[in-house]
Structure formats: C-alpha cells, structure tokens
CSV table of C-alpha atoms in Angstrom, one decimal:
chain,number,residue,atom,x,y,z
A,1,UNK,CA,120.1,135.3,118.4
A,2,UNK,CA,116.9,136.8,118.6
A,3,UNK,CA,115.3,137.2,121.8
A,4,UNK,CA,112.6,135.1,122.0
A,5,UNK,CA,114.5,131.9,121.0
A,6,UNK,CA,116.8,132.9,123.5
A,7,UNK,CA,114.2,133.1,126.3
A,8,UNK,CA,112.8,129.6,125.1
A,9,UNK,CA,115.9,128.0,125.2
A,10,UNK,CA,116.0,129.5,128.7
A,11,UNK,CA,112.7,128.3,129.9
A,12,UNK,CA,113.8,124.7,128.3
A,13,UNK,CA,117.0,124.7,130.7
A,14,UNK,CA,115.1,125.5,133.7
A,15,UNK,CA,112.0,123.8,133.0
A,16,UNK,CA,113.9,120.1,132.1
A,17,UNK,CA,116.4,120.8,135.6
A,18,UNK,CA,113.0,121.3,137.7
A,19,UNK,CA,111.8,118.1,136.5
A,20,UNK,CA,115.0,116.2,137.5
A,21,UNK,CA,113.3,116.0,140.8
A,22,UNK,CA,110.7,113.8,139.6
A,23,UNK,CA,112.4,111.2,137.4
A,24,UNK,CA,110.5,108.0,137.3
A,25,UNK,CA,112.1,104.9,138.3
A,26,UNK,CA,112.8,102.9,135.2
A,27,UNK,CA,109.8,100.4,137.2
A,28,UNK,CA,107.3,102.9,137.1
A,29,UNK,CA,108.3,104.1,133.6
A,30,UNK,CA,107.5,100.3,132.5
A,31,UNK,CA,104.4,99.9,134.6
A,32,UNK,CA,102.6,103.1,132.8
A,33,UNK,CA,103.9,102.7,129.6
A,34,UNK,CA,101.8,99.2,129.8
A,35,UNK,CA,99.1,101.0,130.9
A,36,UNK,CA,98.9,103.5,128.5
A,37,UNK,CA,99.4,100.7,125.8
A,38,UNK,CA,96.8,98.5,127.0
A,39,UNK,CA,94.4,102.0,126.5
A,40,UNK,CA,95.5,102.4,123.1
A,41,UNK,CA,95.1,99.0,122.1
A,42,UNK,CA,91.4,99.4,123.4
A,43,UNK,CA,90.9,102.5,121.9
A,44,UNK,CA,91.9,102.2,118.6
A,45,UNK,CA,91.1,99.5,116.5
A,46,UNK,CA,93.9,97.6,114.6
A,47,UNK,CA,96.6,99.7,117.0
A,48,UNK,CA,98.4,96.2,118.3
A,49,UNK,CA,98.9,95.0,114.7
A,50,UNK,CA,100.0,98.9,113.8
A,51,UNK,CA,102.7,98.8,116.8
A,52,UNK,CA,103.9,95.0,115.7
A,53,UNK,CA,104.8,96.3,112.4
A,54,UNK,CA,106.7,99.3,113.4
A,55,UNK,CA,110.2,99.2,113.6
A,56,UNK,CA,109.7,100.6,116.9
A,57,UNK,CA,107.8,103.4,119.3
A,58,UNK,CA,108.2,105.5,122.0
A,59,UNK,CA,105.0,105.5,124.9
A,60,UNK,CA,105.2,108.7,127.0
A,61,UNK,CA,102.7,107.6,129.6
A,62,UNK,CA,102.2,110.6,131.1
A,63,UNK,CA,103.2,114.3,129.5
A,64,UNK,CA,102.5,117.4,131.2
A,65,UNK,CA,102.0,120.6,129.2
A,66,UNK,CA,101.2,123.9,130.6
A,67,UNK,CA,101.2,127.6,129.9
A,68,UNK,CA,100.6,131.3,129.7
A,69,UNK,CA,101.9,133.2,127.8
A,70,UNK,CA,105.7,131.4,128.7
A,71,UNK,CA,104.6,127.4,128.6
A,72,UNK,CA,106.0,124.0,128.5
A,73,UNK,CA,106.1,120.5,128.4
A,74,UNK,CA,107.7,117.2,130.1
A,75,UNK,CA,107.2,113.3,130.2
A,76,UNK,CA,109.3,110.3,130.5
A,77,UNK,CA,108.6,107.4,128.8
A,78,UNK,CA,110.2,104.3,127.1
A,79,UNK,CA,111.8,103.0,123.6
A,80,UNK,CA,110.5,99.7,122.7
A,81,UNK,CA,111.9,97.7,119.3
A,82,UNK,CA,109.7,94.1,119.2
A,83,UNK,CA,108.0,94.6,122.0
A,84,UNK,CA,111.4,95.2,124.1
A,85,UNK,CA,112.2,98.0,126.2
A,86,UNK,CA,115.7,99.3,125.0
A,87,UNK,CA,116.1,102.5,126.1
A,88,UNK,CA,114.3,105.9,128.3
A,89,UNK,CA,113.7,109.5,127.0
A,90,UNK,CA,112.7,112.5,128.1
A,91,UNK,CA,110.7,115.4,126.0
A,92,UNK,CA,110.5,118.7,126.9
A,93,UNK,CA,109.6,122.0,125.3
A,94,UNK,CA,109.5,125.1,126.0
A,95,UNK,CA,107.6,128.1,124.4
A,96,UNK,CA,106.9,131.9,124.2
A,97,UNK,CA,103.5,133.2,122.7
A,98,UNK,CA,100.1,133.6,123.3
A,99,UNK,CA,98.9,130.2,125.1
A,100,UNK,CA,97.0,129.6,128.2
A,101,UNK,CA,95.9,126.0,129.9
A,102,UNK,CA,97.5,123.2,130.9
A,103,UNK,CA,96.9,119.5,130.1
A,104,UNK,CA,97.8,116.2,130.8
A,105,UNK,CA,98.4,113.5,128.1
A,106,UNK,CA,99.6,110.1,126.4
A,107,UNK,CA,101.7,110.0,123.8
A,108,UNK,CA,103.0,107.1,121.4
A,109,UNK,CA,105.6,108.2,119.0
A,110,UNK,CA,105.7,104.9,116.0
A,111,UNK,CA,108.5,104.7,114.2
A,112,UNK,CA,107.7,103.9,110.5
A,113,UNK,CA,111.1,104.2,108.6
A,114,UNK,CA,114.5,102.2,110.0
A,115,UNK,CA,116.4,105.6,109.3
A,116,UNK,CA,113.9,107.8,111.7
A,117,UNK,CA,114.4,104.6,114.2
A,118,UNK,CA,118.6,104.6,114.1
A,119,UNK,CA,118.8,108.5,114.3
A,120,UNK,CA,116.8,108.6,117.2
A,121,UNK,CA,118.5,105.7,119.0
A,122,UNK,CA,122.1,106.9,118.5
A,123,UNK,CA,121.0,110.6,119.2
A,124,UNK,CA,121.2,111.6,122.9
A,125,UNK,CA,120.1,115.0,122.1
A,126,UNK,CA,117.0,114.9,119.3
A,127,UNK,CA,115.2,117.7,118.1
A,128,UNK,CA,111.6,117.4,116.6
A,129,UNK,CA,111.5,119.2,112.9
A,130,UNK,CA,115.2,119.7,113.1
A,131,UNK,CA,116.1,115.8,113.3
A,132,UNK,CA,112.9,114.7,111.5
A,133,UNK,CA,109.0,115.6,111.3
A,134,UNK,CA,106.4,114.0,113.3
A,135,UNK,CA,103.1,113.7,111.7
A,136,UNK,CA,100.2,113.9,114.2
A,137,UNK,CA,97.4,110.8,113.4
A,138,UNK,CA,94.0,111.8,113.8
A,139,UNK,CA,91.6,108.9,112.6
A,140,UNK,CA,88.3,108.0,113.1
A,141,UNK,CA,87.3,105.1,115.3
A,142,UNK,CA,85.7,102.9,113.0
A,143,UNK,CA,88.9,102.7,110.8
A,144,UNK,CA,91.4,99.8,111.1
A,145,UNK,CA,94.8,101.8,112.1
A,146,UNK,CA,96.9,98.8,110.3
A,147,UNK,CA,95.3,99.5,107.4
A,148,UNK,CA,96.4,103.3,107.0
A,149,UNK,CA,99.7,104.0,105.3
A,150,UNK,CA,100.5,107.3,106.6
A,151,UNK,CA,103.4,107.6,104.5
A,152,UNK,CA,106.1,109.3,107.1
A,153,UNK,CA,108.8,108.7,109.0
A,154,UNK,CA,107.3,108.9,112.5
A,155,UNK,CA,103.5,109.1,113.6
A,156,UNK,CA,102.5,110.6,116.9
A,157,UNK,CA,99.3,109.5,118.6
A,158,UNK,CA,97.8,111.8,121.6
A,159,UNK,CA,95.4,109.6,123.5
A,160,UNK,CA,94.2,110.0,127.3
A,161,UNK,CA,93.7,113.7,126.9
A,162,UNK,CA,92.7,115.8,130.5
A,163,UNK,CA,92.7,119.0,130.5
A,164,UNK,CA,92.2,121.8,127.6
A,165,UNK,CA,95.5,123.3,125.8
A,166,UNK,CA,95.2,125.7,122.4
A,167,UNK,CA,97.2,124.1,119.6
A,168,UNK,CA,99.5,121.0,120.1
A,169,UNK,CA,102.7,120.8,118.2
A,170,UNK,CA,105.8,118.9,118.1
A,171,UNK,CA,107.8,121.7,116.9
A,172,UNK,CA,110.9,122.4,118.7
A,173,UNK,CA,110.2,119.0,121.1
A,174,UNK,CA,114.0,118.3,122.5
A,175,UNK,CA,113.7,114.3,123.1
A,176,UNK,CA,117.2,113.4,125.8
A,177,UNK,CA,118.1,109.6,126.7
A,178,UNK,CA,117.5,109.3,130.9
A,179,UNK,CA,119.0,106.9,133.1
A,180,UNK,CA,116.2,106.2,135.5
C-alpha cells in the first residue's frame, strides 16, 4: 500500500471517530434536512418536481470540509424515498495534497437510477467512485431542473456554500448508515 493512501485512510479513521462526539439527534437531523430543502426548492427552479421524481435522495444539511495540506470532510444527513425518511448517513473524507480552506455546505445527493438507490440502501459501508459516480449539477438559474436529463445514476447538488475551498470532489467520499 502506498503511503499516502495509507495516511488518508488514517486521517479518515480519526477524523469520522472525532466526529462521533457530535452526532445529531435523529430530531435535529430532520429539522435541517427540511431546512435545507425548503432552500433548495427556493433556489432552484423546478427542484420540488426534480426530487418527486427521483427514486430517492440524500440531504446533508450541514457538511464541513477543511484543510491544509492533510483535509477532510463530515456531515450527517437523511435518506428519503417519497418524501419519507428511511434511513441516516454519514460522509466523510479524508485527503492528502496541496489544499487550504475550509467551508461549510449543503448537499442533496438524487438518486436517478433504482440500482444506484438499492446499492446504497443495503450498503452500510459505500464508497463514492468505487460503488458508483456522482455527477456534480451545475445549472443556471433560469433553467427548469425537471426538465434536465442528466443522464446518471446519482446527481449531487452543493447549495448554501460559506466559506472558500479549492476543488470539490466526491472522490473517495465513504458514506456509513448512523443510528442517531
């Protein structure tokens, strides 16, 4: 194993065990991811429709990122299939490179394709680009997000951005069932 994937694996370990001390009550969990919905909704048009015709998404209310030079990432947030709640997740990351910043952010993960929705569901453990891609939306404001066929397996939407970070991936993204 070479060393640097070692050392990120490392930093993933002890980044996701420091976090334990801050698990959200599955309340609170609920509570934000309405929140953050209710700002996506408002922010980008045709989002609602877009949601109702996934076969499901994840809403990470709140994700943390920060770094330099060693970084990484954490949020909990909620599975929703129909509009129902049916599960929690954690994602972390952890990385090694030249980085610097930190930022705070939303994150929706939509569900496009039943396959992408099943794996994820039955995985405990699920790995970003090992499991399957996610494609980052951008779009511009005046287009109608129900009427975009992306044409993947999962979309990701960062909304709610603070902060400044250099490059955002998914890459590597570990995504665990919690118990809040």
């Amino acid at each position: 194993m070479n060393i640097s994937k070692y050392i990120a694996q490392v930093l993933i370990a002890v980044f996701t065990m420091s976090t334990l001390t801050f698990a959200q009550s599955a309340k609170s969990i609920e509570k934000d991811a309405n929140k953050a919905l209710e700002e996506f909704y408002n922010d980008v048009a045709g989002s609602k429709k877009f949601l109702a015709k996934a076969n499901g998404y994840v809403v990470f209310p709140e994700v943390t990122e920060a770094g330099f030079i060693f970084g990484g990432r954490y949020g909990e947030g909620v599975l929703r299939v129909n509009g129902v709640s049916k599960s929690y997740h954690s994602i972390a990351s952890a990385s090694v490179g030249p980085q610097i910043g930190a930022q705070t952010y939303s994150l929706i993960i939509v569900f496009t394709s039943e396959t992408a929705l099943r794996k994820f569901i039955h995985d405990d453990d699920w790995e970003a680009d090992m499991d399957f891609n996610i494609a980052m939306a951008e779009w511009n404001s005046e287009e109608e997000l129900d009427e975009i066929d992306f044409g993947d397996n999962m979309i990701g939407f960062v909304f709610d951005s603070a902060g400044l970070m250099g490059n955002f991936t998914m890459e590597g993204t570990r995504f665990e069932k919690i118990n809040p």
